[in-house]
A tleap script that builds the chain and sets N, CA, C and O, in Angstrom:
source leaprc.protein.ff14SB
mol = sequence {
  NTYR ASN PRO LEU VAL ARG LEU PRO LYS SER
  VAL LEU PRO LYS SER LEU PHE PRO SER VAL
  GLU LEU PRO PRO SER LYS TRP ARG PRO GLY
  MET ARG VAL VAL VAL PRO ALA ARG ALA PHE
  GLY GLU GLU TRP ALA LEU GLU ASN PRO GLY
  ASP TYR PRO GLY THR ILE VAL GLU LEU ASP
  GLU GLU CYS ALA ALA GLY ARG THR TRP LEU
  VAL ASP TYR GLU ASP GLY PRO THR SER THR
  ASP GLU ALA PHE PHE VAL GLU ALA PRO SER
  PRO MET GLU GLU ASP GLU ALA SER GLU ALA
  PRO ALA ALA PRO PRO ASP PRO ALA TYR GLN
  ASP LEU PRO LEU CYS ARG ASP CGLU
}
set mol.1.N position { -37.896 186.654 -83.558 }
set mol.1.CA position { -37.233 186.319 -82.197 }
set mol.1.C position { -38.097 186.635 -81.311 }
set mol.1.O position { -38.794 187.642 -81.431 }
set mol.2.N position { -38.186 185.718 -80.164 }
set mol.2.CA position { -38.945 186.076 -79.248 }
set mol.2.C position { -38.119 185.182 -77.854 }
set mol.2.O position { -38.174 183.982 -77.582 }
set mol.3.N position { -37.302 186.415 -77.088 }
set mol.3.CA position { -36.324 185.631 -76.179 }
set mol.3.C position { -36.906 185.049 -74.625 }
set mol.3.O position { -36.256 184.687 -73.644 }
set mol.4.N position { -38.182 185.110 -74.809 }
set mol.4.CA position { -38.849 184.191 -73.874 }
set mol.4.C position { -38.900 182.595 -74.230 }
set mol.4.O position { -39.084 181.708 -73.397 }
set mol.5.N position { -38.709 182.413 -75.564 }
set mol.5.CA position { -38.845 181.073 -75.866 }
set mol.5.C position { -37.491 180.484 -75.539 }
set mol.5.O position { -36.435 181.062 -75.799 }
set mol.6.N position { -37.586 179.246 -74.927 }
set mol.6.CA position { -36.442 178.482 -74.795 }
set mol.6.C position { -36.035 177.540 -75.738 }
set mol.6.O position { -36.860 176.631 -75.837 }
set mol.7.N position { -34.979 177.411 -76.532 }
set mol.7.CA position { -34.690 176.305 -76.982 }
set mol.7.C position { -33.927 175.292 -76.276 }
set mol.7.O position { -33.188 175.607 -75.344 }
set mol.8.N position { -34.082 173.941 -76.717 }
set mol.8.CA position { -33.314 173.001 -76.113 }
set mol.8.C position { -31.888 173.114 -76.551 }
set mol.8.O position { -31.512 173.577 -77.628 }
set mol.9.N position { -31.058 172.585 -75.489 }
set mol.9.CA position { -29.519 172.645 -75.882 }
set mol.9.C position { -29.279 171.948 -77.128 }
set mol.9.O position { -28.365 172.333 -77.857 }
set mol.10.N position { -29.944 171.045 -77.421 }
set mol.10.CA position { -29.387 170.038 -78.585 }
set mol.10.C position { -29.688 170.741 -79.930 }
set mol.10.O position { -29.134 170.346 -80.956 }
set mol.11.N position { -30.656 171.892 -79.943 }
set mol.11.CA position { -30.874 172.857 -80.882 }
set mol.11.C position { -29.698 173.786 -81.271 }
set mol.11.O position { -29.324 173.965 -82.430 }
set mol.12.N position { -29.118 174.398 -80.089 }
set mol.12.CA position { -28.131 175.416 -80.153 }
set mol.12.C position { -26.939 174.829 -80.349 }
set mol.12.O position { -26.588 173.701 -80.002 }
set mol.13.N position { -26.206 175.836 -81.049 }
set mol.13.CA position { -24.865 175.470 -81.403 }
set mol.13.C position { -23.811 175.249 -80.279 }
set mol.13.O position { -23.628 176.191 -79.508 }
set mol.14.N position { -23.063 174.044 -80.098 }
set mol.14.CA position { -22.109 173.629 -79.240 }
set mol.14.C position { -21.443 174.761 -78.517 }
set mol.14.O position { -21.174 174.786 -77.316 }
set mol.15.N position { -21.186 175.799 -79.508 }
set mol.15.CA position { -20.034 176.977 -78.941 }
set mol.15.C position { -20.753 177.934 -77.891 }
set mol.15.O position { -20.129 178.743 -77.205 }
set mol.16.N position { -22.199 177.746 -77.837 }
set mol.16.CA position { -22.620 178.408 -76.705 }
set mol.16.C position { -22.580 177.884 -75.531 }
set mol.16.O position { -22.800 178.531 -74.508 }
set mol.17.N position { -22.311 176.722 -75.557 }
set mol.17.CA position { -21.931 176.230 -73.964 }
set mol.17.C position { -20.910 175.088 -74.063 }
set mol.17.O position { -20.979 173.866 -74.189 }
set mol.18.N position { -19.638 176.277 -73.921 }
set mol.18.CA position { -18.343 175.604 -73.633 }
set mol.18.C position { -18.131 174.268 -72.677 }
set mol.18.O position { -18.299 174.395 -71.464 }
set mol.19.N position { -17.832 173.233 -73.130 }
set mol.19.CA position { -17.701 172.015 -72.046 }
set mol.19.C position { -16.577 172.415 -70.955 }
set mol.19.O position { -15.551 172.968 -71.351 }
set mol.20.N position { -16.712 172.216 -69.972 }
set mol.20.CA position { -15.470 172.175 -68.889 }
set mol.20.C position { -15.184 170.913 -68.415 }
set mol.20.O position { -16.107 170.265 -67.924 }
set mol.21.N position { -14.132 170.468 -68.468 }
set mol.21.CA position { -13.693 169.126 -68.142 }
set mol.21.C position { -13.396 169.205 -66.663 }
set mol.21.O position { -12.410 169.870 -66.347 }
set mol.22.N position { -14.195 168.551 -65.584 }
set mol.22.CA position { -13.593 168.421 -64.506 }
set mol.22.C position { -12.603 167.007 -64.086 }
set mol.22.O position { -12.721 165.912 -64.638 }
set mol.23.N position { -11.815 167.267 -63.201 }
set mol.23.CA position { -10.835 166.169 -63.114 }
set mol.23.C position { -11.534 165.092 -62.470 }
set mol.23.O position { -12.446 165.337 -61.680 }
set mol.24.N position { -11.148 163.809 -62.768 }
set mol.24.CA position { -11.830 162.571 -62.107 }
set mol.24.C position { -12.321 163.041 -60.669 }
set mol.24.O position { -11.674 163.963 -60.172 }
set mol.25.N position { -13.276 162.576 -60.014 }
set mol.25.CA position { -14.030 162.500 -58.447 }
set mol.25.C position { -13.114 161.342 -58.104 }
set mol.25.O position { -12.767 160.457 -58.886 }
set mol.26.N position { -12.731 161.481 -56.691 }
set mol.26.CA position { -12.409 160.395 -55.792 }
set mol.26.C position { -13.409 159.576 -55.242 }
set mol.26.O position { -13.203 158.428 -54.848 }
set mol.27.N position { -14.714 160.278 -55.205 }
set mol.27.CA position { -15.817 159.938 -54.522 }
set mol.27.C position { -16.956 158.936 -55.536 }
set mol.27.O position { -17.488 159.393 -56.548 }
set mol.28.N position { -17.179 157.537 -55.035 }
set mol.28.CA position { -17.925 156.955 -55.683 }
set mol.28.C position { -19.247 156.577 -54.882 }
set mol.28.O position { -19.215 156.783 -53.669 }
set mol.29.N position { -20.200 156.139 -55.339 }
set mol.29.CA position { -21.351 155.382 -54.631 }
set mol.29.C position { -21.067 154.550 -53.498 }
set mol.29.O position { -19.993 153.951 -53.556 }
set mol.30.N position { -21.699 154.391 -52.594 }
set mol.30.CA position { -21.383 153.480 -51.682 }
set mol.30.C position { -20.467 153.939 -50.567 }
set mol.30.O position { -20.369 153.323 -49.506 }
set mol.31.N position { -19.783 155.074 -50.857 }
set mol.31.CA position { -18.661 155.412 -49.876 }
set mol.31.C position { -19.234 156.189 -48.690 }
set mol.31.O position { -20.235 156.891 -48.836 }
set mol.32.N position { -18.613 156.070 -47.532 }
set mol.32.CA position { -18.967 156.556 -46.238 }
set mol.32.C position { -18.276 157.822 -46.204 }
set mol.32.O position { -17.046 157.823 -46.258 }
set mol.33.N position { -19.111 159.209 -46.098 }
set mol.33.CA position { -18.439 160.330 -45.912 }
set mol.33.C position { -18.814 161.310 -44.577 }
set mol.33.O position { -19.763 160.916 -43.900 }
set mol.34.N position { -18.257 162.337 -44.227 }
set mol.34.CA position { -18.623 163.051 -43.075 }
set mol.34.C position { -18.520 164.483 -43.734 }
set mol.34.O position { -17.548 164.841 -44.399 }
set mol.35.N position { -19.802 165.382 -43.436 }
set mol.35.CA position { -19.651 166.615 -43.812 }
set mol.35.C position { -19.923 167.538 -42.746 }
set mol.35.O position { -20.553 167.092 -41.787 }
set mol.36.N position { -19.524 168.885 -42.732 }
set mol.36.CA position { -19.877 169.842 -41.952 }
set mol.36.C position { -21.163 170.076 -41.978 }
set mol.36.O position { -21.870 169.561 -42.844 }
set mol.37.N position { -21.800 171.122 -40.760 }
set mol.37.CA position { -23.062 171.541 -41.114 }
set mol.37.C position { -23.188 172.648 -41.948 }
set mol.37.O position { -24.307 173.008 -42.314 }
set mol.38.N position { -21.946 173.367 -42.371 }
set mol.38.CA position { -21.936 174.447 -43.210 }
set mol.38.C position { -22.196 174.034 -44.424 }
set mol.38.O position { -22.444 174.927 -45.234 }
set mol.39.N position { -22.221 172.588 -44.924 }
set mol.39.CA position { -22.241 172.347 -46.221 }
set mol.39.C position { -23.949 172.476 -46.575 }
set mol.39.O position { -24.387 172.493 -47.725 }
set mol.40.N position { -24.550 172.536 -45.694 }
set mol.40.CA position { -26.277 172.837 -45.800 }
set mol.40.C position { -26.593 174.310 -45.694 }
set mol.40.O position { -27.746 174.706 -45.525 }
set mol.41.N position { -25.649 175.039 -45.786 }
set mol.41.CA position { -25.905 176.475 -45.773 }
set mol.41.C position { -25.531 177.115 -44.238 }
set mol.41.O position { -25.800 176.578 -43.164 }
set mol.42.N position { -24.904 178.285 -44.420 }
set mol.42.CA position { -24.496 179.071 -43.098 }
set mol.42.C position { -25.481 179.198 -41.808 }
set mol.42.O position { -25.276 179.150 -40.595 }
set mol.43.N position { -26.729 179.398 -42.671 }
set mol.43.CA position { -27.803 179.636 -41.423 }
set mol.43.C position { -28.205 178.438 -40.711 }
set mol.43.O position { -28.454 178.446 -39.506 }
set mol.44.N position { -28.268 177.421 -41.437 }
set mol.44.CA position { -28.601 176.145 -41.028 }
set mol.44.C position { -27.623 175.609 -40.133 }
set mol.44.O position { -27.940 174.847 -39.219 }
set mol.45.N position { -26.199 176.050 -40.403 }
set mol.45.CA position { -25.355 175.427 -39.708 }
set mol.45.C position { -25.196 176.247 -38.389 }
set mol.45.O position { -24.555 175.719 -37.481 }
set mol.46.N position { -25.680 177.391 -38.221 }
set mol.46.CA position { -25.539 178.020 -37.120 }
set mol.46.C position { -26.754 177.541 -36.120 }
set mol.46.O position { -26.658 177.797 -34.920 }
set mol.47.N position { -27.864 176.863 -36.617 }
set mol.47.CA position { -28.793 176.211 -35.647 }
set mol.47.C position { -28.611 174.726 -35.501 }
set mol.47.O position { -29.297 174.127 -34.673 }
set mol.48.N position { -27.757 174.105 -36.228 }
set mol.48.CA position { -27.302 172.662 -36.171 }
set mol.48.C position { -25.833 172.328 -36.311 }
set mol.48.O position { -25.459 171.564 -37.200 }
set mol.49.N position { -25.060 172.838 -35.524 }
set mol.49.CA position { -23.826 172.785 -35.682 }
set mol.49.C position { -23.245 171.218 -35.684 }
set mol.49.O position { -23.930 170.245 -35.366 }
set mol.50.N position { -22.053 171.174 -36.044 }
set mol.50.CA position { -21.715 169.561 -35.916 }
set mol.50.C position { -21.412 168.952 -37.194 }
set mol.50.O position { -21.512 169.683 -38.179 }
set mol.51.N position { -21.062 167.758 -37.358 }
set mol.51.CA position { -20.462 166.955 -38.841 }
set mol.51.C position { -21.753 165.933 -38.743 }
set mol.51.O position { -22.350 165.694 -37.694 }
set mol.52.N position { -22.051 165.411 -39.953 }
set mol.52.CA position { -22.922 164.508 -40.372 }
set mol.52.C position { -22.365 163.638 -41.250 }
set mol.52.O position { -21.766 164.000 -42.263 }
set mol.53.N position { -22.574 162.201 -40.830 }
set mol.53.CA position { -22.048 161.220 -41.607 }
set mol.53.C position { -23.331 160.748 -42.888 }
set mol.53.O position { -24.540 160.968 -42.811 }
set mol.54.N position { -22.881 160.331 -43.563 }
set mol.54.CA position { -23.735 159.607 -44.529 }
set mol.54.C position { -22.891 158.816 -45.749 }
set mol.54.O position { -21.678 158.731 -45.946 }
set mol.55.N position { -23.990 158.297 -46.452 }
set mol.55.CA position { -23.456 157.284 -47.751 }
set mol.55.C position { -23.488 157.845 -49.163 }
set mol.55.O position { -24.629 158.181 -49.478 }
set mol.56.N position { -22.897 157.975 -49.773 }
set mol.56.CA position { -23.121 158.286 -51.060 }
set mol.56.C position { -23.945 157.461 -51.758 }
set mol.56.O position { -23.668 156.265 -51.667 }
set mol.57.N position { -25.062 157.816 -52.561 }
set mol.57.CA position { -25.994 157.071 -53.257 }
set mol.57.C position { -25.791 157.180 -54.904 }
set mol.57.O position { -25.693 156.154 -55.578 }
set mol.58.N position { -25.744 158.311 -55.412 }
set mol.58.CA position { -25.149 158.871 -56.650 }
set mol.58.C position { -24.949 159.960 -57.321 }
set mol.58.O position { -25.691 160.837 -56.878 }
set mol.59.N position { -24.268 160.349 -58.223 }
set mol.59.CA position { -24.219 161.551 -58.625 }
set mol.59.C position { -25.197 162.410 -58.808 }
set mol.59.O position { -26.128 161.941 -59.464 }
set mol.60.N position { -25.330 163.573 -58.443 }
set mol.60.CA position { -26.736 164.340 -58.574 }
set mol.60.C position { -26.364 165.382 -60.086 }
set mol.60.O position { -27.012 165.352 -61.132 }
set mol.61.N position { -25.300 166.138 -59.831 }
set mol.61.CA position { -25.214 167.003 -60.866 }
set mol.61.C position { -23.805 167.096 -61.032 }
set mol.61.O position { -23.026 166.949 -60.091 }
set mol.62.N position { -23.402 167.369 -62.369 }
set mol.62.CA position { -21.913 167.785 -62.556 }
set mol.62.C position { -22.128 169.120 -63.489 }
set mol.62.O position { -22.890 169.148 -64.455 }
set mol.63.N position { -21.316 170.236 -63.031 }
set mol.63.CA position { -21.158 171.442 -64.078 }
set mol.63.C position { -19.957 172.128 -63.697 }
set mol.63.O position { -19.217 171.622 -62.854 }
set mol.64.N position { -19.701 173.177 -64.207 }
set mol.64.CA position { -18.294 173.966 -64.236 }
set mol.64.C position { -17.936 174.293 -62.667 }
set mol.64.O position { -16.782 174.186 -62.252 }
set mol.65.N position { -18.852 174.633 -61.970 }
set mol.65.CA position { -18.822 174.855 -60.474 }
set mol.65.C position { -18.348 173.491 -59.558 }
set mol.65.O position { -17.769 173.589 -58.476 }
set mol.66.N position { -18.676 172.337 -60.144 }
set mol.66.CA position { -18.326 170.967 -59.645 }
set mol.66.C position { -19.363 170.162 -59.547 }
set mol.66.O position { -20.265 170.196 -60.384 }
set mol.67.N position { -19.370 169.301 -58.474 }
set mol.67.CA position { -20.143 168.133 -58.307 }
set mol.67.C position { -20.865 168.140 -57.056 }
set mol.67.O position { -20.407 168.450 -55.956 }
set mol.68.N position { -22.341 167.671 -57.400 }
set mol.68.CA position { -23.119 167.359 -55.970 }
set mol.68.C position { -23.586 166.003 -56.268 }
set mol.68.O position { -23.967 165.565 -57.353 }
set mol.69.N position { -23.500 165.424 -55.174 }
set mol.69.CA position { -23.870 163.845 -54.902 }
set mol.69.C position { -25.155 163.849 -54.122 }
set mol.69.O position { -25.484 164.780 -53.386 }
set mol.70.N position { -25.877 162.745 -54.323 }
set mol.70.CA position { -26.817 162.618 -53.456 }
set mol.70.C position { -26.545 161.647 -52.592 }
set mol.70.O position { -26.356 160.486 -52.955 }
set mol.71.N position { -26.486 162.158 -50.994 }
set mol.71.CA position { -26.011 161.659 -49.904 }
set mol.71.C position { -27.164 161.115 -48.868 }
set mol.71.O position { -27.988 161.853 -48.328 }
set mol.72.N position { -27.081 159.735 -48.688 }
set mol.72.CA position { -28.129 159.324 -47.620 }
set mol.72.C position { -27.612 159.575 -46.217 }
set mol.72.O position { -26.641 158.930 -45.822 }
set mol.73.N position { -28.191 160.458 -45.455 }
set mol.73.CA position { -28.241 160.995 -44.142 }
set mol.73.C position { -29.024 160.101 -43.205 }
set mol.73.O position { -29.774 159.203 -43.588 }
set mol.74.N position { -28.797 160.408 -42.004 }
set mol.74.CA position { -29.739 159.760 -40.910 }
set mol.74.C position { -31.385 160.300 -41.230 }
set mol.74.O position { -32.392 159.610 -41.071 }
set mol.75.N position { -31.345 161.477 -41.636 }
set mol.75.CA position { -32.684 162.153 -41.850 }
set mol.75.C position { -33.190 161.952 -43.238 }
set mol.75.O position { -34.333 162.273 -43.564 }
set mol.76.N position { -32.240 161.365 -44.130 }
set mol.76.CA position { -32.816 161.322 -45.566 }
set mol.76.C position { -31.945 161.566 -46.268 }
set mol.76.O position { -30.952 162.102 -45.776 }
set mol.77.N position { -31.988 161.228 -47.857 }
set mol.77.CA position { -31.041 161.885 -48.957 }
set mol.77.C position { -31.076 163.232 -49.120 }
set mol.77.O position { -32.193 163.750 -49.118 }
set mol.78.N position { -30.097 163.941 -49.266 }
set mol.78.CA position { -29.833 165.501 -49.645 }
set mol.78.C position { -28.588 165.550 -50.384 }
set mol.78.O position { -27.559 164.942 -50.090 }
set mol.79.N position { -28.770 166.333 -51.376 }
set mol.79.CA position { -27.547 166.645 -52.423 }
set mol.79.C position { -26.683 167.737 -51.695 }
set mol.79.O position { -26.965 168.846 -51.242 }
set mol.80.N position { -25.486 166.980 -51.757 }
set mol.80.CA position { -24.356 167.667 -51.242 }
set mol.80.C position { -23.144 167.964 -52.194 }
set mol.80.O position { -22.871 167.027 -52.944 }
set mol.81.N position { -22.378 169.071 -52.307 }
set mol.81.CA position { -21.419 169.531 -52.969 }
set mol.81.C position { -20.109 168.570 -52.252 }
set mol.81.O position { -19.770 168.447 -51.076 }
set mol.82.N position { -19.615 168.028 -53.403 }
set mol.82.CA position { -18.544 167.099 -52.534 }
set mol.82.C position { -17.180 167.864 -52.679 }
set mol.82.O position { -16.133 167.273 -52.944 }
set mol.83.N position { -17.262 169.196 -52.491 }
set mol.83.CA position { -16.157 170.133 -51.946 }
set mol.83.C position { -16.229 169.696 -50.387 }
set mol.83.O position { -15.156 169.742 -49.784 }
set mol.84.N position { -17.333 169.294 -49.693 }
set mol.84.CA position { -17.674 169.481 -48.240 }
set mol.84.C position { -16.887 167.939 -47.739 }
set mol.84.O position { -16.300 167.792 -46.667 }
set mol.85.N position { -17.009 167.161 -48.524 }
set mol.85.CA position { -16.625 165.650 -48.138 }
set mol.85.C position { -15.525 165.440 -47.314 }
set mol.85.O position { -14.561 166.192 -47.460 }
set mol.86.N position { -15.487 164.632 -46.542 }
set mol.86.CA position { -14.177 163.906 -45.760 }
set mol.86.C position { -14.440 162.572 -45.451 }
set mol.86.O position { -15.458 162.333 -44.801 }
set mol.87.N position { -13.582 161.495 -45.859 }
set mol.87.CA position { -13.792 159.813 -46.018 }
set mol.87.C position { -13.993 159.876 -44.485 }
set mol.87.O position { -13.265 160.391 -43.636 }
set mol.88.N position { -15.333 159.129 -44.331 }
set mol.88.CA position { -15.732 158.663 -42.998 }
set mol.88.C position { -14.645 157.626 -42.615 }
set mol.88.O position { -14.090 157.038 -43.543 }
set mol.89.N position { -14.245 157.310 -41.185 }
set mol.89.CA position { -13.407 156.183 -40.706 }
set mol.89.C position { -13.962 155.024 -40.907 }
set mol.89.O position { -15.132 155.038 -40.523 }
set mol.90.N position { -13.579 153.867 -41.411 }
set mol.90.CA position { -14.429 152.676 -41.649 }
set mol.90.C position { -14.667 152.164 -40.232 }
set mol.90.O position { -14.050 152.603 -39.262 }
set mol.91.N position { -15.669 151.135 -40.162 }
set mol.91.CA position { -16.013 150.504 -39.118 }
set mol.91.C position { -14.802 150.210 -38.471 }
set mol.91.O position { -14.333 150.895 -37.562 }
set mol.92.N position { -14.299 149.199 -38.932 }
set mol.92.CA position { -12.820 148.608 -38.554 }
set mol.92.C position { -11.875 149.630 -37.701 }
set mol.92.O position { -11.515 149.311 -36.568 }
set mol.93.N position { -11.522 150.762 -38.237 }
set mol.93.CA position { -10.979 151.832 -37.865 }
set mol.93.C position { -11.607 152.399 -36.295 }
set mol.93.O position { -11.025 152.502 -35.215 }
set mol.94.N position { -12.577 152.607 -36.560 }
set mol.94.CA position { -13.501 152.949 -35.195 }
set mol.94.C position { -13.307 151.718 -34.200 }
set mol.94.O position { -12.541 151.921 -33.258 }
set mol.95.N position { -13.775 150.747 -34.275 }
set mol.95.CA position { -13.322 149.688 -33.390 }
set mol.95.C position { -11.869 149.570 -32.946 }
set mol.95.O position { -11.803 149.438 -31.724 }
set mol.96.N position { -10.732 149.576 -33.530 }
set mol.96.CA position { -9.581 149.407 -33.214 }
set mol.96.C position { -9.178 150.781 -32.286 }
set mol.96.O position { -8.518 150.686 -31.251 }
set mol.97.N position { -9.599 151.852 -32.737 }
set mol.97.CA position { -9.031 153.153 -31.985 }
set mol.97.C position { -9.935 153.021 -30.578 }
set mol.97.O position { -9.659 153.803 -29.669 }
set mol.98.N position { -11.012 152.043 -30.384 }
set mol.98.CA position { -11.857 152.278 -29.135 }
set mol.98.C position { -11.180 150.947 -28.305 }
set mol.98.O position { -11.517 150.767 -27.134 }
set mol.99.N position { -10.373 150.177 -28.852 }
set mol.99.CA position { -9.727 148.992 -28.030 }
set mol.99.C position { -8.409 149.329 -27.443 }
set mol.99.O position { -7.487 149.676 -28.181 }
set mol.100.N position { -8.232 149.231 -25.869 }
set mol.100.CA position { -7.209 149.343 -25.401 }
set mol.100.C position { -5.930 148.463 -25.782 }
set mol.100.O position { -6.038 147.248 -25.954 }
set mol.101.N position { -4.612 149.198 -25.916 }
set mol.101.CA position { -3.597 148.317 -26.482 }
set mol.101.C position { -3.253 146.648 -25.333 }
set mol.101.O position { -3.186 146.700 -24.105 }
set mol.102.N position { -3.127 145.633 -25.985 }
set mol.102.CA position { -2.898 144.679 -25.403 }
set mol.102.C position { -1.997 144.756 -23.992 }
set mol.102.O position { -1.199 145.682 -23.851 }
set mol.103.N position { -2.115 144.040 -23.265 }
set mol.103.CA position { -1.057 144.072 -22.034 }
set mol.103.C position { 0.142 143.103 -22.720 }
set mol.103.O position { -0.049 142.307 -23.640 }
set mol.104.N position { 1.193 143.318 -22.166 }
set mol.104.CA position { 2.310 142.136 -22.436 }
set mol.104.C position { 1.950 140.926 -21.868 }
set mol.104.O position { 1.110 140.842 -20.972 }
set mol.105.N position { 2.707 139.726 -22.475 }
set mol.105.CA position { 2.259 138.486 -21.737 }
set mol.105.C position { 3.135 138.346 -20.227 }
set mol.105.O position { 4.211 138.854 -19.913 }
set mol.106.N position { 2.278 137.509 -19.500 }
set mol.106.CA position { 2.926 137.674 -18.143 }
set mol.106.C position { 3.795 136.721 -18.165 }
set mol.106.O position { 3.459 135.663 -18.697 }
set mol.107.N position { 5.198 136.864 -17.563 }
set mol.107.CA position { 6.102 135.940 -17.683 }
set mol.107.C position { 5.799 134.738 -16.957 }
set mol.107.O position { 6.189 133.681 -17.452 }
set mol.108.N position { 5.230 134.717 -15.972 }
set mol.108.CA position { 5.394 133.589 -14.981 }
set mol.108.C position { 4.425 132.426 -15.743 }
set mol.108.O position { 4.422 131.293 -15.261 }
set mol.109.N position { 3.642 132.708 -16.880 }
set mol.109.CA position { 2.876 131.922 -17.713 }
set mol.109.C position { 3.763 131.479 -18.989 }
set mol.109.O position { 3.491 130.387 -19.488 }
set mol.110.N position { 4.645 132.129 -19.467 }
set mol.110.CA position { 5.333 131.772 -20.514 }
set mol.110.C position { 6.093 130.150 -20.766 }
set mol.110.O position { 6.245 129.491 -21.795 }
set mol.111.N position { 6.423 129.915 -19.508 }
set mol.111.CA position { 7.250 128.481 -19.700 }
set mol.111.C position { 6.121 127.230 -19.560 }
set mol.111.O position { 6.535 126.076 -19.676 }
set mol.112.N position { 4.938 127.438 -19.352 }
set mol.112.CA position { 3.893 126.371 -19.134 }
set mol.112.C position { 3.622 125.519 -20.325 }
set mol.112.O position { 3.718 126.107 -21.402 }
set mol.113.N position { 3.348 124.429 -20.354 }
set mol.113.CA position { 3.327 123.471 -21.623 }
set mol.113.C position { 1.718 123.972 -22.122 }
set mol.113.O position { 0.887 124.410 -21.327 }
set mol.114.N position { 1.521 123.832 -23.356 }
set mol.114.CA position { 0.383 124.019 -24.055 }
set mol.114.C position { -0.871 123.081 -23.304 }
set mol.114.O position { -0.650 122.002 -22.754 }
set mol.115.N position { -1.995 123.618 -23.387 }
set mol.115.CA position { -3.026 122.528 -23.003 }
set mol.115.C position { -3.488 121.835 -24.138 }
set mol.115.O position { -3.272 122.338 -25.240 }
set mol.116.N position { -4.115 120.719 -24.048 }
set mol.116.CA position { -4.405 119.851 -25.239 }
set mol.116.C position { -5.964 119.154 -24.622 }
set mol.116.O position { -6.300 118.678 -23.537 }
set mol.117.N position { -6.598 119.363 -25.811 }
set mol.117.CA position { -8.012 119.032 -25.509 }
set mol.117.C position { -8.106 117.122 -25.804 }
set mol.117.O position { -7.773 116.580 -26.858 }
set mol.118.N position { -8.464 116.641 -24.972 }
set mol.118.CA position { -8.402 115.225 -25.061 }
set mol.118.C position { -9.793 114.531 -25.101 }
set mol.118.O position { -9.869 113.305 -25.178 }
savepdb mol mol.pdb
quit
C-alpha cells in the first residue's frame, strides 16, 4: 500500500464518498444576478466595494458545501458561489422605475371629438 498513489473514485467503494443531495437550485444559465464584492473574498472586497451584475453561464461545481456557477461579469467569467446571488432586476423593471408617473388627463381636453385621419 502506497498512500501517495491516488485511485480513481470509480475504483473505490461508494461508502467512502457519501453522496449529499442538495436541494434544487433556483438559478439557471442565462439568469441575470448581482453579487456583492465579498463574493470574491474579503480582501478583494475592501479594495473593490460594490455590487457586480453578471449573467450565469453554467454550473461550475456542486458538492456538499454548495454550488458554484460560472458567471459572466463585465471583466469576464468567474466562478461564484450561488449563496451570494441576488436576482438582478429585469430591464423592464429598471425602465419602469425611472419613468415618472403619468399626469392625470387635462379635463379641458376630455370632451373634444377624436381626430380622424382623412
